[in-house]
Coordinates of C-alpha atoms in Angstrom, one line a residue:
Chain A
M1 CA 12.4 -5.0 24.4
I2 CA 10.6 -1.6 24.4
Y3 CA 9.9 -1.2 20.7
L4 CA 9.7 2.3 19.4
D5 CA 10.5 1.8 15.7
S6 CA 7.1 1.3 14.2
A7 CA 7.8 3.8 11.4
A8 CA 10.3 1.1 10.1
T9 CA 8.0 -1.8 10.7
T10 CA 5.3 -2.6 13.3
F11 CA 7.2 -5.3 15.0
H12 CA 4.3 -6.4 17.2
K13 CA 1.3 -7.5 15.2
P14 CA -2.2 -8.4 16.1
P15 CA -2.4 -12.2 16.9
A16 CA -4.8 -12.7 13.9
V17 CA -1.9 -11.8 11.6
Y18 CA 0.4 -14.5 12.9
R19 CA -2.5 -17.0 12.6
A20 CA -3.4 -16.0 9.1
V21 CA 0.2 -16.4 7.9
E22 CA 0.4 -19.9 9.3
T23 CA -3.0 -20.9 8.1
A24 CA -2.1 -19.8 4.6
M25 CA 1.2 -21.7 4.7
R26 CA -0.7 -24.8 5.6
T27 CA -3.7 -24.5 3.3
C28 CA -2.8 -22.4 0.3
A29 CA -1.1 -23.3 -2.9
S30 CA -0.4 -21.0 -5.8
P31 CA -3.3 -18.6 -6.7
G32 CA -4.5 -18.3 -10.2
R33 CA -2.8 -21.3 -11.5
G34 CA -4.7 -24.4 -10.5
G35 CA -8.3 -25.6 -10.2
Y36 CA -7.9 -27.7 -7.0
A37 CA -8.9 -26.8 -3.5
A38 CA -5.6 -25.5 -2.2
A39 CA -5.2 -23.2 -5.3
Q40 CA -8.7 -21.9 -4.8
A41 CA -8.1 -21.3 -1.1
A42 CA -5.1 -19.2 -2.1
E43 CA -7.2 -17.3 -4.7
R44 CA -9.9 -16.6 -2.1
T45 CA -7.2 -15.4 0.4
V46 CA -5.7 -13.0 -2.1
Y47 CA -9.1 -11.7 -3.3
R48 CA -10.3 -11.1 0.3
C49 CA -7.3 -8.9 1.0
R50 CA -7.6 -7.1 -2.3
T51 CA -11.3 -6.2 -1.8
L52 CA -10.7 -5.1 1.7
A53 CA -7.9 -2.8 0.6
A54 CA -10.1 -1.5 -2.2
E55 CA -12.8 -0.7 0.4
L56 CA -10.3 1.1 2.7
F57 CA -8.5 3.0 0.0
D58 CA -11.3 4.1 -2.3
C59 CA -10.6 2.2 -5.5
P60 CA -11.8 -0.8 -7.4
P61 CA -10.3 -4.2 -6.4
E62 CA -8.6 -4.6 -9.8
S63 CA -6.6 -1.4 -9.1
V64 CA -5.0 -2.9 -6.0
C65 CA -1.7 -4.6 -7.1
F66 CA 0.4 -6.5 -4.6
T67 CA 4.1 -5.6 -4.4
S68 CA 6.9 -6.7 -2.1
C69 CA 7.1 -3.2 -0.5
A70 CA 6.3 0.4 -1.0
T71 CA 9.7 0.9 -2.7
E72 CA 8.7 -1.5 -5.5
G73 CA 5.4 0.3 -6.0
L74 CA 7.1 3.7 -6.1
N75 CA 9.7 2.3 -8.7
I76 CA 6.8 1.1 -10.9
A77 CA 5.0 4.4 -10.6
I78 CA 8.0 6.5 -11.3
R79 CA 9.2 4.3 -14.2
T80 CA 5.7 4.6 -15.7
L81 CA 5.5 8.4 -15.6
V82 CA 9.0 9.8 -15.7
R83 CA 11.5 10.0 -18.6
P84 CA 15.1 11.3 -18.6
G85 CA 15.2 15.0 -18.3
D86 CA 11.6 15.3 -17.0
R87 CA 10.9 18.0 -14.4
V88 CA 9.5 16.4 -11.3
V89 CA 8.2 18.3 -8.3
I90 CA 8.7 16.5 -5.0
S91 CA 8.3 17.4 -1.4
G92 CA 11.5 18.1 0.5
L93 CA 10.6 15.2 2.8
E94 CA 10.9 12.4 0.3
H95 CA 12.5 9.0 1.1
N96 CA 15.3 7.5 -1.1
A97 CA 12.6 5.2 -2.5
V98 CA 11.5 8.3 -4.4
T99 CA 14.8 10.2 -5.0
R100 CA 17.0 7.3 -6.0
P101 CA 14.7 6.1 -8.9
L102 CA 14.4 9.7 -10.1
H103 CA 18.2 10.0 -10.0
A104 CA 18.6 6.7 -11.8
I105 CA 16.3 7.9 -14.6
G106 CA 18.0 11.2 -14.9
A107 CA 15.0 13.3 -14.0
V108 CA 15.3 17.0 -12.9
T109 CA 13.9 17.1 -9.4
E110 CA 12.6 20.2 -7.7
P111 CA 12.2 19.7 -4.0
V112 CA 9.6 21.9 -2.3
R113 CA 11.0 23.0 1.1
V114 CA 9.0 24.8 3.8
P115 CA 8.8 24.6 7.6
L116 CA 8.0 21.0 8.5
F117 CA 4.6 21.4 10.2
S118 CA 2.9 24.1 8.2
S119 CA 0.1 22.7 6.1
D120 CA -0.6 26.1 4.5
A121 CA 3.0 26.7 3.6
W122 CA 3.2 23.2 1.9
A123 CA 0.1 23.8 -0.1
E124 CA 1.2 27.3 -1.2
A125 CA 4.7 26.1 -2.1
F126 CA 3.4 23.2 -4.2
A127 CA 1.0 25.6 -5.9
G128 CA 4.0 27.8 -6.8
A129 CA 6.2 24.9 -8.0
V130 CA 3.8 22.9 -10.1
T131 CA 3.6 24.4 -13.6
K132 CA 2.8 23.4 -17.1
G133 CA 6.2 21.9 -17.6
T134 CA 5.9 19.6 -14.6
A135 CA 5.9 16.0 -15.7
C136 CA 4.8 14.6 -12.4
V137 CA 4.4 15.4 -8.7
I138 CA 5.5 13.0 -6.0
C139 CA 4.6 13.6 -2.4
T140 CA 4.8 11.7 0.8
Q141 CA 1.6 11.9 2.9
V142 CA 3.6 11.8 6.1
S143 CA 7.3 12.3 6.7
N144 CA 9.0 9.1 7.8
V145 CA 11.5 11.2 9.8
F146 CA 9.4 13.8 11.5
G147 CA 5.8 12.5 11.3
A148 CA 4.8 15.8 9.6
V149 CA 1.5 15.4 7.8
L150 CA 1.4 17.0 4.4
P151 CA -1.9 18.5 3.0
I152 CA -2.3 15.8 0.5
D153 CA -6.0 16.6 -0.3
R154 CA -5.0 20.1 -1.3
I155 CA -1.9 19.0 -3.3
A156 CA -4.1 16.4 -5.1
A157 CA -6.7 18.9 -5.9
L158 CA -4.0 21.2 -7.3
C159 CA -2.6 18.4 -9.5
A160 CA -6.0 17.4 -10.7
E161 CA -6.9 21.0 -11.6
R162 CA -3.6 21.5 -13.5
G163 CA -3.7 18.0 -15.2
I164 CA -0.4 16.9 -13.6
P165 CA -0.1 13.2 -12.6
L166 CA 0.4 12.7 -8.9
I167 CA 2.2 9.8 -7.1
V168 CA 1.5 9.6 -3.3
D169 CA 3.8 7.7 -1.0
A170 CA 1.4 6.6 1.7
S171 CA 4.1 4.5 3.6
Q172 CA 3.6 6.3 6.9
A173 CA -0.1 7.2 6.4
A174 CA -1.8 4.0 5.3
G175 CA -3.9 2.7 8.2
L176 CA -3.7 5.9 10.1
L177 CA -5.0 8.7 7.7
P178 CA -7.5 8.6 4.9
V179 CA -5.9 7.3 1.6
R180 CA -8.2 7.9 -1.3
L181 CA -7.1 7.0 -4.8
R182 CA -10.4 8.0 -6.6
A183 CA -11.0 11.2 -4.6
W184 CA -7.5 12.3 -5.2
K185 CA -7.6 11.4 -8.8
A186 CA -4.0 10.2 -8.2
A187 CA -2.0 8.3 -10.8
F188 CA -0.6 6.0 -8.2
V189 CA -0.5 5.5 -4.4
A190 CA 2.2 3.2 -3.0
M191 CA 2.2 1.7 0.5
P192 CA 3.9 -1.0 2.5
G193 CA 1.9 -3.7 4.2
H194 CA 4.1 -4.1 7.2
K195 CA 3.9 -0.7 8.9
G196 CA 0.5 0.9 9.8
L197 CA -1.4 -2.0 8.1
Y198 CA 0.2 -4.5 10.5
G199 CA 1.0 -7.1 7.8
P200 CA 4.2 -9.1 7.5
Q201 CA 7.4 -7.7 6.0
G202 CA 7.7 -8.3 2.2
T203 CA 4.2 -7.1 1.5
G204 CA 3.0 -3.9 -0.1
M205 CA 0.4 -2.5 -2.5
L206 CA 0.4 -0.1 -5.4
L207 CA -3.0 1.5 -6.1
C208 CA -3.2 2.3 -9.8
G209 CA -5.2 5.2 -11.1
R210 CA -3.7 4.6 -14.6
M211 CA -2.1 1.7 -16.5
P212 CA 1.4 1.1 -15.2
Q213 CA 4.5 -0.2 -17.0
P214 CA 5.6 -3.4 -15.3
L215 CA 9.0 -3.8 -13.8
R216 CA 8.7 -7.6 -13.7
F217 CA 7.7 -9.8 -16.6
G218 CA 6.6 -13.4 -16.4
G219 CA 3.7 -15.8 -15.8
T220 CA 0.4 -14.3 -14.5
G221 CA -2.0 -17.2 -15.0
S222 CA -3.7 -15.2 -17.7
L223 CA -3.3 -14.8 -21.5
S224 CA -0.5 -17.3 -21.3
A225 CA -0.2 -18.0 -25.0
E226 CA 0.9 -14.4 -25.6
Q227 CA 4.4 -13.0 -25.0
T228 CA 3.4 -9.5 -24.0
M229 CA 2.2 -8.8 -20.4
P230 CA -1.6 -8.5 -20.0
D231 CA -2.9 -5.0 -20.6
F232 CA -5.3 -5.3 -17.6
L233 CA -4.9 -5.0 -13.8
P234 CA -3.9 -6.5 -11.5
D235 CA -2.3 -9.1 -13.7
R236 CA 0.0 -6.6 -15.5
L237 CA 2.0 -6.1 -12.3
E238 CA 1.7 -9.5 -10.7
A239 CA 4.0 -11.7 -12.6
G240 CA 5.3 -14.7 -10.7
T241 CA 3.9 -16.4 -7.6
L242 CA 2.3 -14.0 -5.1
N243 CA 3.4 -13.9 -1.5
V244 CA 0.2 -15.6 -0.3
P245 CA 1.2 -16.1 3.4
G246 CA 2.2 -12.4 3.5
I247 CA -1.0 -11.3 1.8
A248 CA -3.0 -13.5 4.2
G249 CA -1.3 -11.7 7.1
L250 CA -1.9 -8.4 5.4
G251 CA -5.6 -9.2 5.1
A252 CA -5.7 -9.9 8.8
G253 CA -3.9 -6.6 9.4
L254 CA -6.4 -4.7 7.3
R255 CA -9.3 -6.2 9.2
Y256 CA -7.6 -5.1 12.4
V257 CA -7.1 -1.6 11.1
K258 CA -10.7 -1.4 9.9
A259 CA -12.0 -2.5 13.3
L260 CA -9.7 -0.1 15.1
G261 CA -10.8 2.9 13.1
R262 CA -8.5 5.7 12.2
G263 CA -9.4 8.7 14.3
G264 CA -9.0 7.2 17.7
R265 CA -5.8 5.5 16.9
L266 CA -4.2 8.7 15.6
A267 CA -5.4 10.6 18.6
D268 CA -3.9 7.9 21.0
E269 CA -0.6 8.0 19.2
R270 CA -0.4 11.7 19.2
R271 CA -1.3 11.9 22.9
M272 CA 1.6 9.6 23.8
L273 CA 4.0 11.4 21.5
I274 CA 3.1 14.9 22.7
R275 CA 3.7 13.9 26.4
A276 CA 7.0 12.3 25.6
A277 CA 8.1 15.2 23.5
A278 CA 7.3 17.7 26.2
E279 CA 9.3 15.7 28.8
L280 CA 12.3 15.3 26.5
R281 CA 12.3 19.0 25.7
R282 CA 12.1 19.8 29.5
L283 CA 15.2 17.6 30.0
G284 CA 17.1 19.6 27.4
A285 CA 16.7 17.5 24.2
S286 CA 16.0 19.1 20.8
V287 CA 12.6 17.9 19.7
W288 CA 10.7 18.3 16.4
T289 CA 7.0 18.7 16.9
G290 CA 4.1 20.4 15.3
P291 CA 0.3 20.6 15.1
S292 CA -0.1 18.1 12.2
Q293 CA 2.0 15.1 13.2
T294 CA 1.5 11.4 13.6
G295 CA 3.2 9.1 16.1
V296 CA 6.7 9.8 14.8
L297 CA 9.1 11.9 16.9
S298 CA 12.6 13.0 16.0
F299 CA 14.9 14.3 18.7
C300 CA 18.5 14.9 19.5
I301 CA 20.6 14.9 22.6
P302 CA 22.8 18.0 22.5
G303 CA 26.5 17.1 21.9
V304 CA 25.8 13.4 21.3
D305 CA 25.8 11.7 17.9
P306 CA 22.3 10.2 17.3
A307 CA 23.7 6.8 16.3
E308 CA 25.8 6.6 19.5
A309 CA 22.8 7.6 21.6
A310 CA 20.5 5.0 19.9
A311 CA 23.1 2.3 20.6
R312 CA 23.1 3.2 24.3
F313 CA 19.3 3.1 24.4
A314 CA 19.4 -0.3 22.7
E315 CA 21.8 -1.6 25.4
R316 CA 19.0 -0.7 27.8
G317 CA 16.4 -2.5 25.7
I318 CA 14.8 0.4 23.9
A319 CA 14.6 0.1 20.1
L320 CA 15.0 3.4 18.3
R321 CA 16.2 4.4 14.9
A322 CA 19.0 6.9 14.4
G323 CA 20.7 8.6 11.5
L324 CA 19.2 9.7 8.2
H325 CA 16.3 7.2 8.0
C326 CA 16.9 6.7 4.3
A327 CA 15.7 10.2 3.8
P328 CA 18.7 12.6 3.5
L329 CA 16.5 15.1 1.7
A330 CA 14.2 15.4 4.7
H331 CA 17.1 16.0 6.9
R332 CA 18.5 18.7 4.6
T333 CA 15.0 20.3 4.6
A334 CA 14.9 20.3 8.4
G335 CA 18.6 21.3 8.9
T336 CA 19.5 18.0 10.6
F337 CA 21.9 16.7 7.8
P338 CA 24.3 15.0 8.0
A339 CA 24.2 13.7 11.6
G340 CA 20.4 13.1 11.4
T341 CA 18.2 12.5 14.5
I342 CA 17.0 9.8 16.8
R343 CA 13.5 8.7 15.9
A344 CA 10.9 7.2 18.2
S345 CA 7.8 5.9 16.5
V346 CA 4.7 4.3 18.0
S347 CA 1.8 2.1 16.8
S348 CA -1.4 0.9 18.4
M349 CA 0.7 -1.8 20.1
T350 CA 2.7 0.8 22.0
A351 CA 1.9 1.4 25.7
P352 CA 2.2 4.8 27.2
E353 CA 4.7 3.2 29.7
D354 CA 7.0 2.5 26.8
L355 CA 7.4 6.3 26.2
T356 CA 7.8 6.9 30.0
A357 CA 10.7 4.4 29.9
L358 CA 12.2 6.3 27.0
V359 CA 12.2 9.6 28.9
R360 CA 13.4 7.9 32.1
T361 CA 16.3 6.3 30.2
A362 CA 17.2 9.5 28.4
K363 CA 17.3 11.3 31.8
R364 CA 19.6 8.6 33.3
L365 CA 21.9 8.5 30.4
Y366 CA 22.3 12.2 29.5
F367 CA 20.7 14.7 31.8
Chain B
M1 CA -25.7 -28.8 -14.0
L2 CA -23.4 -25.7 -14.4
D3 CA -23.4 -25.6 -18.2
V4 CA -23.1 -21.9 -19.0
Y5 CA -19.5 -20.6 -19.0
L6 CA -18.8 -16.9 -18.6
I7 CA -15.2 -16.2 -19.6
Y8 CA -12.9 -13.8 -17.8
R9 CA -9.3 -13.0 -18.7
S10 CA -8.1 -12.9 -15.1
V11 CA -8.8 -14.7 -11.9
T12 CA -9.4 -11.3 -10.1
H13 CA -12.0 -10.3 -12.7
G14 CA -13.6 -13.8 -12.4
Q15 CA -13.7 -13.4 -8.6
G16 CA -15.3 -10.0 -8.9
A17 CA -17.9 -11.6 -11.1
A18 CA -18.5 -14.4 -8.7
A19 CA -19.1 -11.9 -5.9
V20 CA -21.7 -10.0 -8.1
V21 CA -23.5 -13.3 -8.9
Q22 CA -23.5 -14.3 -5.3
R23 CA -25.0 -11.0 -4.2
A24 CA -27.7 -11.6 -6.8
G25 CA -28.5 -14.8 -4.9
L26 CA -27.3 -17.2 -7.7
R27 CA -25.0 -20.1 -7.4
S28 CA -21.8 -20.2 -9.5
R29 CA -18.4 -21.8 -9.6
L30 CA -15.1 -20.2 -10.8
I31 CA -12.9 -22.6 -12.7
R32 CA -9.9 -22.5 -15.1
S33 CA -11.3 -22.1 -18.5
P34 CA -11.2 -24.9 -21.0
A35 CA -8.4 -24.2 -23.5
N36 CA -10.7 -23.9 -26.6
L37 CA -12.7 -21.1 -24.9
A38 CA -9.5 -19.1 -24.2
P39 CA -7.5 -18.8 -27.5
S40 CA -5.0 -16.5 -25.8
G41 CA -4.4 -19.1 -23.1
C42 CA -5.2 -19.2 -19.4
A43 CA -8.5 -17.6 -18.6
Y44 CA -11.2 -18.3 -16.0
A45 CA -14.8 -19.4 -16.4
L46 CA -17.6 -18.6 -14.1
T47 CA -20.0 -21.5 -14.5
L48 CA -23.7 -21.3 -13.9
R49 CA -26.9 -23.1 -14.5
R50 CA -28.6 -22.2 -17.7
A51 CA -31.7 -21.1 -15.8
D52 CA -29.6 -18.6 -13.8
A53 CA -27.4 -17.3 -16.6
G54 CA -29.7 -14.5 -17.9
A55 CA -30.2 -13.0 -14.5
A56 CA -26.5 -13.4 -13.8
L57 CA -25.5 -11.6 -17.0
S58 CA -27.9 -8.8 -16.2
A59 CA -26.4 -8.3 -12.8
L60 CA -22.9 -8.4 -14.2
R61 CA -23.6 -5.9 -16.9
R62 CA -25.1 -3.6 -14.3
A63 CA -22.0 -4.0 -12.2
G64 CA -19.8 -3.2 -15.2
N65 CA -18.2 -6.6 -15.1
A66 CA -19.5 -8.3 -18.3
P67 CA -17.6 -11.4 -19.4
A68 CA -15.3 -11.5 -22.5
S69 CA -17.5 -14.3 -24.0
V70 CA -20.4 -16.6 -23.0
W71 CA -20.5 -20.3 -23.9
L72 CA -23.0 -23.2 -23.4
R73 CA -21.7 -26.7 -22.8
T74 CA -23.9 -29.2 -24.6
A75 CA -24.7 -32.7 -23.5
D76 CA -22.1 -34.1 -25.9
G77 CA -19.3 -32.0 -24.3
R78 CA -19.0 -29.4 -27.1
Y79 CA -19.2 -25.6 -26.5
G80 CA -21.2 -23.2 -28.5
R81 CA -21.5 -19.4 -28.2
W82 CA -24.6 -18.6 -26.2
E83 CA -27.0 -15.7 -25.8
P84 CA -29.6 -15.8 -23.0

């Protein structure tokens, strides 16, 4: 299989990730519950991952709370900050992980919509939309559909200056672009563990710049005689047994990301993508590209439904994602709703030949 | 003998304290706290030699990670509040 769906999950992981998961399953019991060696091994495993994440994402270790995915983190963050009827400014590129919780709460959302790849336009549009009456700003750092990079430093500075809490969805950015809880003065930053951080599915982190309201209540291995949840982090959000094998794998993924460095990887991914985009465009495909973009490429074959096209690519062993990518708002913003697009997305595990195969197959099938 | 107990409310805070003490070149061990040192239930104790406790507490205060309470375990197995 030629795997080009890394924006969904990085299917191919560094070998150390697989090893870490198995080692944890064989050596770790439940962390924070027992004083015996296997429990302590679990505690060490979890703490190593937590401190590494804190180092990479500019926050204290206690502010790193493990979740099952970015969606869980976003739900916690949104439930903490947003009340029914609140006015919330969001980017026009948000995922359903943001828009559905807001809808469920009954918030009034105000999507900011500008041309996809214009950093200045995004910053200016946010500056116009965020006012005294704004309860909260929620912004993805990178679009999961188009790979467009939003000027999050500028949006964060704006929120800090106006005293508006900011939630950042770093799902497509973590591991690839700087993520800085403290520097941004963000209220919360949510991310999955299984995309650009190369951990297993079922892992994620919520970085907390303020005290969250828990969604899950239960045992934390702390203050057990009391019936209220602890008022300190990370325990407040970590009721129940943690996914220790997943966190072990995530820790190995974080070490890999740290060793790889961000700049080189982003440049490699962009280089592969730009070449493929140019060739697809030359063939006659519609392609969405811009100056500030990660390794995510949306394209369409004229006259062909994206889902049908992706199915034909899959028959030839090429894994792509078609449709709305759980982000109908982003497609409305780009004018690709309701059919959506075909998305190819790469990681550090992608070879340039994989994209050559994509272009060659597109040519054979449609041009 | 590790007879001074620094009490932390959460395992993560205790681990952070253990890391600070290790960086200070001191030996410690993180254990589940005895119940009578944690009236709200389930806490963690960073245990140290009495000779190291003063230096450890200084390092922890500098790092902004002071314990909730400090106890000394006496030879008869009782615990008493302790100040270095």
